[in-house]
mmCIF file of C-alpha atoms and ligand atoms in Angstrom:
data_model
loop_
_atom_site.group_PDB
_atom_site.id
_atom_site.type_symbol
_atom_site.label_atom_id
_atom_site.label_comp_id
_atom_site.label_asym_id
_atom_site.label_seq_id
_atom_site.Cartn_x
_atom_site.Cartn_y
_atom_site.Cartn_z
ATOM 1 C CA UNK A 200 131.554 97.008 95.428
ATOM 2 C CA UNK A 201 129.303 97.350 98.472
ATOM 3 C CA UNK A 202 126.783 100.239 98.698
ATOM 4 C CA UNK A 203 124.834 101.242 101.784
ATOM 5 C CA UNK A 204 121.612 103.163 101.059
ATOM 6 C CA UNK A 205 119.623 105.292 103.488
ATOM 7 C CA UNK A 206 115.954 106.127 102.817
ATOM 8 C CA UNK A 207 114.321 108.864 104.855
ATOM 9 C CA UNK A 208 112.095 111.034 102.643
ATOM 10 C CA UNK A 209 108.795 110.509 104.497
ATOM 11 C CA UNK A 210 107.162 107.825 106.672
ATOM 12 C CA UNK A 211 109.846 105.167 106.299
ATOM 13 C CA UNK A 212 113.370 105.168 107.669
ATOM 14 C CA UNK A 213 115.400 102.416 106.050
ATOM 15 C CA UNK A 214 118.935 101.154 105.594
ATOM 16 C CA UNK A 215 119.822 98.658 102.866
ATOM 17 C CA UNK A 216 123.060 97.118 101.635
ATOM 18 C CA UNK A 217 123.673 95.755 98.130
ATOM 19 C CA UNK A 218 126.656 94.500 96.155
ATOM 20 C CA UNK A 219 127.729 95.520 92.637
ATOM 21 C CA UNK A 220 125.471 92.902 91.054
ATOM 22 C CA UNK A 221 122.461 94.442 92.737
ATOM 23 C CA UNK A 222 122.040 91.530 95.161
ATOM 24 C CA UNK A 223 120.368 92.616 98.388
ATOM 25 C CA UNK A 224 122.677 91.773 101.307
ATOM 26 C CA UNK A 225 120.251 93.220 103.825
ATOM 27 C CA UNK A 226 117.325 95.633 104.029
ATOM 28 C CA UNK A 227 115.746 97.112 107.119
ATOM 29 C CA UNK A 228 112.673 99.347 107.204
ATOM 30 C CA UNK A 229 111.021 101.129 110.076
ATOM 31 C CA UNK A 230 107.731 102.752 109.061
ATOM 32 C CA UNK A 231 105.999 105.418 111.150
ATOM 33 C CA UNK A 232 102.355 104.489 111.680
ATOM 34 C CA UNK A 233 100.029 107.089 113.194
ATOM 35 C CA UNK A 234 97.151 106.002 115.435
ATOM 36 C CA UNK A 235 93.822 105.132 113.746
ATOM 37 C CA UNK A 236 92.107 108.255 112.431
ATOM 38 C CA UNK A 237 95.127 110.494 113.029
ATOM 39 C CA UNK A 238 97.569 112.060 110.622
ATOM 40 C CA UNK A 239 101.111 113.011 111.482
ATOM 41 C CA UNK A 240 103.281 116.099 111.568
ATOM 42 C CA UNK A 241 106.778 116.413 110.079
ATOM 43 C CA UNK A 242 107.998 116.741 113.676
ATOM 44 C CA UNK A 243 106.521 113.306 114.588
ATOM 45 C CA UNK A 244 108.309 111.737 111.636
ATOM 46 C CA UNK A 245 111.680 113.251 112.521
ATOM 47 C CA UNK A 246 111.338 112.119 116.156
ATOM 48 C CA UNK A 247 110.510 108.594 114.993
ATOM 49 C CA UNK A 248 113.478 108.530 112.603
ATOM 50 C CA UNK A 249 115.978 109.997 115.115
ATOM 51 C CA UNK A 250 114.905 107.496 117.774
ATOM 52 C CA UNK A 251 115.179 104.475 115.493
ATOM 53 C CA UNK A 252 117.912 105.263 112.952
ATOM 54 C CA UNK A 253 120.869 103.687 114.754
ATOM 55 C CA UNK A 254 118.922 100.530 115.510
ATOM 56 C CA UNK A 255 117.933 100.264 111.817
ATOM 57 C CA UNK A 256 121.555 100.827 110.748
ATOM 58 C CA UNK A 257 122.852 98.190 113.170
ATOM 59 C CA UNK A 258 120.273 95.607 112.062
ATOM 60 C CA UNK A 259 121.157 96.223 108.400
ATOM 61 C CA UNK A 260 124.861 95.747 109.140
ATOM 62 C CA UNK A 261 124.370 92.624 111.231
ATOM 63 C CA UNK A 262 121.964 91.209 108.609
ATOM 64 C CA UNK A 263 124.667 91.535 105.956
ATOM 65 C CA UNK A 264 127.452 90.401 108.325
ATOM 66 C CA UNK A 265 129.445 93.461 107.273
ATOM 67 C CA UNK A 266 131.177 96.228 109.209
ATOM 68 C CA UNK A 267 131.066 99.884 108.231
ATOM 69 C CA UNK A 268 134.674 99.680 107.022
ATOM 70 C CA UNK A 269 133.546 97.078 104.418
ATOM 71 C CA UNK A 270 131.156 99.574 102.777
ATOM 72 C CA UNK A 271 132.478 101.310 99.631
ATOM 73 C CA UNK A 272 129.821 103.983 99.038
ATOM 74 C CA UNK A 273 127.220 105.728 101.219
ATOM 75 C CA UNK A 274 124.055 106.698 99.293
ATOM 76 C CA UNK A 275 121.151 108.628 100.799
ATOM 77 C CA UNK A 276 117.825 110.038 99.636
ATOM 78 C CA UNK A 277 118.568 113.745 99.247
ATOM 79 C CA UNK A 278 115.102 114.754 97.993
ATOM 80 C CA UNK A 279 112.294 115.234 97.241
ATOM 81 C CA UNK A 280 110.525 114.774 100.531
ATOM 82 C CA UNK A 281 109.629 116.171 103.920
ATOM 83 C CA UNK A 282 112.590 118.274 105.125
ATOM 84 C CA UNK A 283 112.421 117.132 108.775
ATOM 85 C CA UNK A 284 112.550 113.480 107.667
ATOM 86 C CA UNK A 285 115.143 113.981 104.964
ATOM 87 C CA UNK A 286 117.524 115.668 107.403
ATOM 88 C CA UNK A 287 117.751 112.582 109.641
ATOM 89 C CA UNK A 288 119.012 110.444 106.756
ATOM 90 C CA UNK A 289 121.301 113.199 105.493
ATOM 91 C CA UNK A 290 122.926 113.720 108.892
ATOM 92 C CA UNK A 291 123.549 109.995 109.336
ATOM 93 C CA UNK A 292 124.934 109.670 105.787
ATOM 94 C CA UNK A 293 127.285 112.643 106.209
ATOM 95 C CA UNK A 294 128.501 111.353 109.556
ATOM 96 C CA UNK A 295 129.260 107.875 108.148
ATOM 97 C CA UNK A 296 130.985 109.304 105.065
ATOM 98 C CA UNK A 297 133.210 111.582 107.151
ATOM 99 C CA UNK A 298 133.963 109.196 109.993
ATOM 100 C CA UNK A 299 134.803 106.218 107.748
ATOM 101 C CA UNK A 300 136.152 108.243 104.841
ATOM 102 C CA UNK A 301 133.696 106.902 102.263
ATOM 103 C CA UNK A 302 132.341 108.579 99.115
ATOM 104 C CA UNK A 303 128.866 110.075 99.458
ATOM 105 C CA UNK A 304 126.121 110.021 96.780
ATOM 106 C CA UNK A 305 122.818 111.954 96.916
ATOM 107 C CA UNK A 306 119.913 110.072 95.318
ATOM 108 C CA UNK A 307 116.616 111.457 94.027
ATOM 109 C CA UNK A 308 113.846 109.395 95.637
ATOM 110 C CA UNK A 309 111.579 109.346 92.556
ATOM 111 C CA UNK A 310 114.413 108.302 90.262
ATOM 112 C CA UNK A 311 115.180 105.503 92.746
ATOM 113 C CA UNK A 312 111.558 104.244 92.439
ATOM 114 C CA UNK A 313 112.059 104.177 88.644
ATOM 115 C CA UNK A 314 115.505 102.550 88.593
ATOM 116 C CA UNK A 315 114.624 99.735 90.998
ATOM 117 C CA UNK A 316 111.550 99.044 88.833
ATOM 118 C CA UNK A 317 113.638 98.861 85.667
ATOM 119 C CA UNK A 318 116.250 96.677 87.330
ATOM 120 C CA UNK A 319 113.800 94.204 88.858
ATOM 121 C CA UNK A 320 111.605 93.849 85.745
ATOM 122 C CA UNK A 321 114.318 94.195 83.060
ATOM 123 C CA UNK A 322 112.169 96.803 81.258
ATOM 124 C CA UNK A 323 114.497 98.581 78.842
ATOM 125 C CA UNK A 324 113.007 101.894 77.770
ATOM 126 C CA UNK A 325 109.487 102.149 79.164
ATOM 127 C CA UNK A 326 106.893 104.847 79.651
ATOM 128 C CA UNK A 327 106.992 105.041 83.453
ATOM 129 C CA UNK A 328 103.900 105.490 85.615
ATOM 130 C CA UNK A 329 105.141 106.657 89.028
ATOM 131 C CA UNK A 330 102.332 106.773 91.574
ATOM 132 C CA UNK A 331 102.911 107.259 95.271
ATOM 133 C CA UNK A 332 101.982 109.250 98.350
ATOM 134 C CA UNK A 333 103.907 112.280 97.093
ATOM 135 C CA UNK A 334 103.893 111.986 93.293
ATOM 136 C CA UNK A 335 101.778 111.073 90.290
ATOM 137 C CA UNK A 336 103.844 111.328 87.121
ATOM 138 C CA UNK A 337 103.972 109.735 83.665
ATOM 139 C CA UNK A 338 107.567 109.888 82.415
ATOM 140 C CA UNK A 339 109.875 108.620 79.694
ATOM 141 C CA UNK A 340 113.632 108.775 79.229
ATOM 142 C CA UNK A 341 114.723 111.116 76.463
ATOM 143 C CA UNK A 342 118.175 112.664 76.095
ATOM 144 C CA UNK A 343 119.781 112.348 79.582
ATOM 145 C CA UNK A 344 116.618 112.963 81.592
ATOM 146 C CA UNK A 345 113.389 111.304 82.595
ATOM 147 C CA UNK A 346 110.934 113.794 81.029
ATOM 148 C CA UNK A 347 107.530 114.276 82.620
ATOM 149 C CA UNK A 348 104.733 113.876 80.059
ATOM 150 C CA UNK A 349 101.850 114.183 82.467
ATOM 151 C CA UNK A 350 101.370 114.686 86.177
ATOM 152 C CA UNK A 351 98.905 115.682 88.839
ATOM 153 C CA UNK A 352 97.936 119.330 88.941
ATOM 154 C CA UNK A 353 97.193 119.131 92.668
ATOM 155 C CA UNK A 354 97.465 116.236 95.113
ATOM 156 C CA UNK A 355 99.064 112.867 94.323
ATOM 157 C CA UNK A 356 96.801 109.818 93.954
ATOM 158 C CA UNK A 357 98.274 107.992 96.989
ATOM 159 C CA UNK A 358 97.551 111.035 99.129
ATOM 160 C CA UNK A 359 93.973 111.226 97.797
ATOM 161 C CA UNK A 360 93.460 107.545 98.706
ATOM 162 C CA UNK A 361 94.946 108.070 102.178
ATOM 163 C CA UNK A 362 92.728 111.099 102.961
ATOM 164 C CA UNK A 363 89.600 109.337 101.707
ATOM 165 C CA UNK A 364 90.494 106.234 103.727
ATOM 166 C CA UNK A 365 90.902 108.318 106.885
ATOM 167 C CA UNK A 366 87.492 109.907 106.274
ATOM 168 C CA UNK A 367 85.998 106.396 106.083
ATOM 169 C CA UNK A 368 87.816 105.263 109.275
ATOM 170 C CA UNK A 369 90.105 102.886 107.423
ATOM 171 C CA UNK A 370 93.618 102.073 108.616
ATOM 172 C CA UNK A 371 96.706 103.934 107.272
ATOM 173 C CA UNK A 372 98.238 103.699 104.725
ATOM 174 C CA UNK A 373 94.860 104.010 103.058
ATOM 175 C CA UNK A 374 95.596 102.737 99.533
ATOM 176 C CA UNK A 375 95.647 99.021 100.386
ATOM 177 C CA UNK A 376 92.498 99.468 102.518
ATOM 178 C CA UNK A 377 90.641 101.214 99.669
ATOM 179 C CA UNK A 378 91.693 98.331 97.423
ATOM 180 C CA UNK A 379 90.281 95.733 99.848
ATOM 181 C CA UNK A 380 87.143 97.753 100.470
ATOM 182 C CA UNK A 381 86.484 98.160 96.705
ATOM 183 C CA UNK A 382 85.700 94.468 96.458
ATOM 184 C CA UNK A 383 82.021 94.046 95.597
ATOM 185 C CA UNK A 384 81.313 97.789 95.312
ATOM 186 C CA UNK A 385 79.099 99.350 92.615
ATOM 187 C CA UNK A 386 79.936 102.301 90.371
ATOM 188 C CA UNK A 387 78.736 105.825 91.124
ATOM 189 C CA UNK A 388 79.882 108.716 88.987
ATOM 190 C CA UNK A 389 82.695 110.941 90.285
ATOM 191 C CA UNK A 390 84.401 113.866 88.483
ATOM 192 C CA UNK A 391 86.806 112.643 85.777
ATOM 193 C CA UNK A 392 89.502 115.310 85.421
ATOM 194 C CA UNK A 393 92.113 115.028 82.671
ATOM 195 C CA UNK A 394 93.442 118.295 81.259
ATOM 196 C CA UNK A 395 95.693 117.656 78.273
ATOM 197 C CA UNK A 396 98.219 115.221 79.719
ATOM 198 C CA UNK A 397 97.721 116.305 83.325
ATOM 199 C CA UNK A 398 95.281 115.077 85.958
ATOM 200 C CA UNK A 399 93.576 116.424 89.061
ATOM 201 C CA UNK A 400 92.614 114.242 92.027
ATOM 202 C CA UNK A 401 91.357 116.786 94.580
ATOM 203 C CA UNK A 402 87.855 117.166 93.137
ATOM 204 C CA UNK A 403 87.360 113.398 92.879
ATOM 205 C CA UNK A 404 88.519 112.910 96.451
ATOM 206 C CA UNK A 405 86.184 115.627 97.771
ATOM 207 C CA UNK A 406 83.251 114.244 95.778
ATOM 208 C CA UNK A 407 83.970 110.709 97.074
ATOM 209 C CA UNK A 408 84.070 112.010 100.642
ATOM 210 C CA UNK A 409 80.736 113.764 100.093
ATOM 211 C CA UNK A 410 79.183 110.556 98.737
ATOM 212 C CA UNK A 411 80.334 108.733 101.877
ATOM 213 C CA UNK A 412 78.905 111.448 104.148
ATOM 214 C CA UNK A 413 75.631 111.231 102.191
ATOM 215 C CA UNK A 414 75.378 107.544 103.117
ATOM 216 C CA UNK A 415 76.886 105.767 100.093
ATOM 217 C CA UNK A 416 78.588 102.618 101.401
ATOM 218 C CA UNK A 417 82.383 102.293 101.736
ATOM 219 C CA UNK A 418 82.622 99.566 99.103
ATOM 220 C CA UNK A 419 80.888 101.675 96.450
ATOM 221 C CA UNK A 420 82.887 104.797 97.292
ATOM 222 C CA UNK A 421 86.164 102.826 97.197
ATOM 223 C CA UNK A 422 85.291 101.027 93.958
ATOM 224 C CA UNK A 423 84.221 104.233 92.201
ATOM 225 C CA UNK A 424 87.311 106.105 93.406
ATOM 226 C CA UNK A 425 89.594 103.384 92.012
ATOM 227 C CA UNK A 426 87.767 103.035 88.691
ATOM 228 C CA UNK A 427 87.717 106.798 88.066
ATOM 229 C CA UNK A 428 91.322 107.587 89.055
ATOM 230 C CA UNK A 429 92.756 104.539 87.298
ATOM 231 C CA UNK A 430 90.831 105.237 84.065
ATOM 232 C CA UNK A 431 92.340 108.731 83.979
ATOM 233 C CA UNK A 432 95.837 107.297 84.493
ATOM 234 C CA UNK A 433 95.352 104.689 81.771
ATOM 235 C CA UNK A 434 94.148 107.386 79.335
ATOM 236 C CA UNK A 435 97.218 109.579 79.904
ATOM 237 C CA UNK A 436 99.620 106.617 79.812
ATOM 238 C CA UNK A 437 98.155 105.451 76.504
ATOM 239 C CA UNK A 438 98.667 108.910 75.034
ATOM 240 C CA UNK A 439 102.259 109.006 76.333
ATOM 241 C CA UNK A 440 102.912 105.699 74.549
ATOM 242 C CA UNK A 441 101.545 107.168 71.336
ATOM 243 C CA UNK A 442 103.598 110.391 71.678
ATOM 244 C CA UNK A 443 106.888 108.698 72.504
ATOM 245 C CA UNK A 444 106.456 105.624 70.332
ATOM 246 C CA UNK A 445 107.803 103.494 73.166
ATOM 247 C CA UNK A 446 106.771 99.857 73.456
ATOM 248 C CA UNK A 447 106.804 99.247 77.217
ATOM 249 C CA UNK A 448 104.971 100.539 80.294
ATOM 250 C CA UNK A 449 106.438 100.258 83.793
ATOM 251 C CA UNK A 450 104.374 100.857 86.925
ATOM 252 C CA UNK A 451 106.331 101.989 90.019
ATOM 253 C CA UNK A 452 105.787 103.643 93.440
ATOM 254 C CA UNK A 453 103.620 102.535 96.360
ATOM 255 C CA UNK A 454 100.327 102.623 94.401
ATOM 256 C CA UNK A 455 101.809 100.167 91.836
ATOM 257 C CA UNK A 456 100.890 97.393 94.295
ATOM 258 C CA UNK A 457 97.194 97.866 93.411
ATOM 259 C CA UNK A 458 95.914 94.811 91.503
ATOM 260 C CA UNK A 459 92.999 96.600 89.779
ATOM 261 C CA UNK A 460 95.347 99.300 88.476
ATOM 262 C CA UNK A 461 97.701 96.607 87.206
ATOM 263 C CA UNK A 462 94.800 94.883 85.467
ATOM 264 C CA UNK A 463 93.554 98.060 83.758
ATOM 265 C CA UNK A 464 97.044 99.060 82.588
ATOM 266 C CA UNK A 465 97.782 95.555 81.311
ATOM 267 C CA UNK A 466 94.574 95.513 79.205
ATOM 268 C CA UNK A 467 95.516 98.847 77.605
ATOM 269 C CA UNK A 468 99.050 97.577 76.928
ATOM 270 C CA UNK A 469 97.773 94.356 75.392
ATOM 271 C CA UNK A 470 95.530 96.346 73.029
ATOM 272 C CA UNK A 471 98.459 98.569 72.024
ATOM 273 C CA UNK A 472 100.881 95.636 71.769
ATOM 274 C CA UNK A 473 103.131 97.114 74.439
ATOM 275 C CA UNK A 474 104.871 95.091 77.168
ATOM 276 C CA UNK A 475 103.600 95.781 80.663
ATOM 277 C CA UNK A 476 105.812 95.594 83.763
ATOM 278 C CA UNK A 477 105.149 96.187 87.464
ATOM 279 C CA UNK A 478 107.804 96.670 90.122
ATOM 280 C CA UNK A 479 107.651 93.694 92.550
ATOM 281 C CA UNK A 480 105.577 94.569 95.624
ATOM 282 C CA UNK A 481 108.592 94.225 97.933
ATOM 283 C CA UNK A 482 110.128 97.210 96.115
ATOM 284 C CA UNK A 483 107.010 99.267 95.288
ATOM 285 C CA UNK A 484 106.784 101.279 98.514
ATOM 286 C CA UNK A 485 109.652 103.240 100.016
ATOM 287 C CA UNK A 486 112.672 101.057 100.594
ATOM 288 C CA UNK A 487 116.392 101.612 101.118
ATOM 289 C CA UNK A 488 117.451 99.083 98.469
ATOM 290 C CA UNK A 489 116.245 101.417 95.691
ATOM 291 C CA UNK A 490 118.436 104.180 97.160
ATOM 292 C CA UNK A 491 121.492 101.900 97.394
ATOM 293 C CA UNK A 492 120.938 100.654 93.838
ATOM 294 C CA UNK A 493 120.507 104.135 92.319
ATOM 295 C CA UNK A 494 123.503 105.297 94.377
ATOM 296 C CA UNK A 495 125.469 102.484 92.779
ATOM 297 C CA UNK A 496 124.409 103.585 89.263
ATOM 298 C CA UNK A 497 125.288 107.209 90.032
ATOM 299 C CA UNK A 498 128.639 106.452 91.657
ATOM 300 C CA UNK A 499 129.837 104.057 88.948
ATOM 301 C CA UNK A 500 128.959 106.662 86.308
ATOM 302 C CA UNK A 501 131.132 109.266 88.032
ATOM 303 C CA UNK A 502 128.840 111.036 90.501
ATOM 304 C CA UNK A 503 130.125 111.938 93.960
ATOM 305 C CA UNK A 504 128.774 114.530 96.360
ATOM 306 C CA UNK A 505 130.844 117.008 98.388
ATOM 307 C CA UNK A 506 129.688 117.355 101.987
ATOM 308 C CA UNK A 507 129.136 121.059 101.259
ATOM 309 C CA UNK A 508 126.623 120.074 98.512
ATOM 310 C CA UNK A 509 124.790 117.511 100.606
ATOM 311 C CA UNK A 510 121.956 119.670 101.989
ATOM 312 C CA UNK A 511 118.538 118.122 101.540
ATOM 313 C CA UNK A 512 116.534 119.114 98.431
ATOM 314 C CA UNK A 513 112.890 119.178 99.430
ATOM 315 C CA UNK A 514 111.568 120.002 95.927
ATOM 316 C CA UNK A 515 114.092 118.120 93.787
ATOM 317 C CA UNK A 516 111.977 117.060 90.812
ATOM 318 C CA UNK A 517 112.599 113.860 88.883
ATOM 319 C CA UNK A 518 113.079 115.745 85.605
ATOM 320 C CA UNK A 519 115.911 117.854 87.083
ATOM 321 C CA UNK A 520 118.161 114.847 87.646
ATOM 322 C CA UNK A 521 121.080 114.332 85.260
ATOM 323 C CA UNK A 522 120.936 110.636 84.330
ATOM 324 C CA UNK A 523 124.636 109.912 83.855
ATOM 325 C CA UNK A 524 124.276 106.106 83.819
ATOM 326 C CA UNK A 525 122.213 105.669 80.625
ATOM 327 C CA UNK A 526 124.366 105.961 77.526
HETATM 328 P P1 ATP B 742 106.955 109.612 97.174
HETATM 329 O O1 ATP B 742 107.536 108.404 96.522
HETATM 330 O O2 ATP B 742 106.247 110.467 96.196
HETATM 331 O O3 ATP B 742 107.913 110.361 98.012
HETATM 332 P P2 ATP B 742 105.844 108.096 99.340
HETATM 333 O O4 ATP B 742 107.267 107.759 99.489
HETATM 334 O O5 ATP B 742 105.061 108.606 100.495
HETATM 335 O O6 ATP B 742 105.759 109.134 98.160
HETATM 336 P P3 ATP B 742 105.363 105.360 98.611
HETATM 337 O O7 ATP B 742 105.868 104.658 99.823
HETATM 338 O O8 ATP B 742 106.097 105.158 97.347
HETATM 339 O O9 ATP B 742 105.046 106.907 98.780
HETATM 340 O O10 ATP B 742 103.814 104.942 98.452
HETATM 341 C C1 ATP B 742 102.923 105.080 99.522
HETATM 342 C C2 ATP B 742 101.538 105.325 98.964
HETATM 343 O O11 ATP B 742 101.094 104.169 98.233
HETATM 344 C C3 ATP B 742 100.482 105.570 100.048
HETATM 345 O O12 ATP B 742 99.722 106.686 99.689
HETATM 346 C C4 ATP B 742 99.647 104.288 100.019
HETATM 347 O O13 ATP B 742 98.302 104.482 100.409
HETATM 348 C C5 ATP B 742 99.752 103.897 98.563
HETATM 349 N N1 ATP B 742 99.486 102.469 98.349
HETATM 350 C C6 ATP B 742 100.163 101.412 98.842
HETATM 351 N N2 ATP B 742 99.577 100.251 98.457
HETATM 352 C C7 ATP B 742 98.500 100.585 97.697
HETATM 353 C C8 ATP B 742 97.481 99.844 97.027
HETATM 354 N N3 ATP B 742 97.436 98.519 97.057
HETATM 355 N N4 ATP B 742 96.537 100.542 96.340
HETATM 356 C C9 ATP B 742 96.562 101.897 96.292
HETATM 357 N N5 ATP B 742 97.492 102.635 96.924
HETATM 358 C C10 ATP B 742 98.444 102.011 97.610
HETATM 359 FE FE1 FE2 B 743 108.266 106.893 97.650
#
């Protein structure tokens, strides 16, 4: 079986093709990068995706040496995400499904981050730490769903890093730049906000920005931001392990690439005698392979989307998804 996956929830437009063993036959990504110091509007993203989507599709096909008629299933990211971006992928997916008479599958972007992490690391039943530009959630699979045990009460951690980075004139995406800049920094106290199992990142981000404006150097601000946010995440993850009695932790999403976060989580796991896994960096940020792979899981467990049900789902939460492929 050959599955073509389309990713288009936010900054990245991507097309990937996999076979039924999960081998990547090709993967093409085109990421929108705003100019230094600037953000972007949903309109900018949609323009970028519309202009480049056919080129990305063609490169993915030629990279796999396949034609559209060779594809068995079309999977696309249906939500959650930025509606303007999501619609580009949805329109292309619907067109391909109709024109070439192929089954269509709608994939939840967050679930795709989780499933590619499980597949690539062989984690079986982990507590999942999903940290990205749009989400910060601690989840675990129980009874047909990935249940959310803790999450951000306001902005996601990746977003907090990106905004702080922009304030300090660092390149976008800001997370990797904060990580580099943290090297050699000292610790200054920032608000530490854990409420029950939930976390808040807005106050920390604002306080870090104030420290920078007051003359604290970039290294120290970056280091303190990382240490504070990551300590909160480790605390909640440890409690989720205790609540669920699970024996594995899996880190996924764009922020999973951060080496200091990986180090802090791995120390906690070692102390609790839990296995620690991280999604490989190639698959941590948004990529179309995770959509193709989750589309494969959904399709082979009986899911198929009617065109009339294929509208984008901007607020489609991870815990609303029926997980039909875990028995
Ligand atoms: P979502 O998955 O919630 O829709 P997204 O798709 O925008 O969000 P991803 O591509 O999964 O997010 O992750 C991008 C985020 O990861 C950005 O905020 C980026 O700054 C952050 N990030 C990437 N690498 C690192 C790193 N090394 N350290 C910290 N943050 C990082
Ligand atoms: Fe993502």
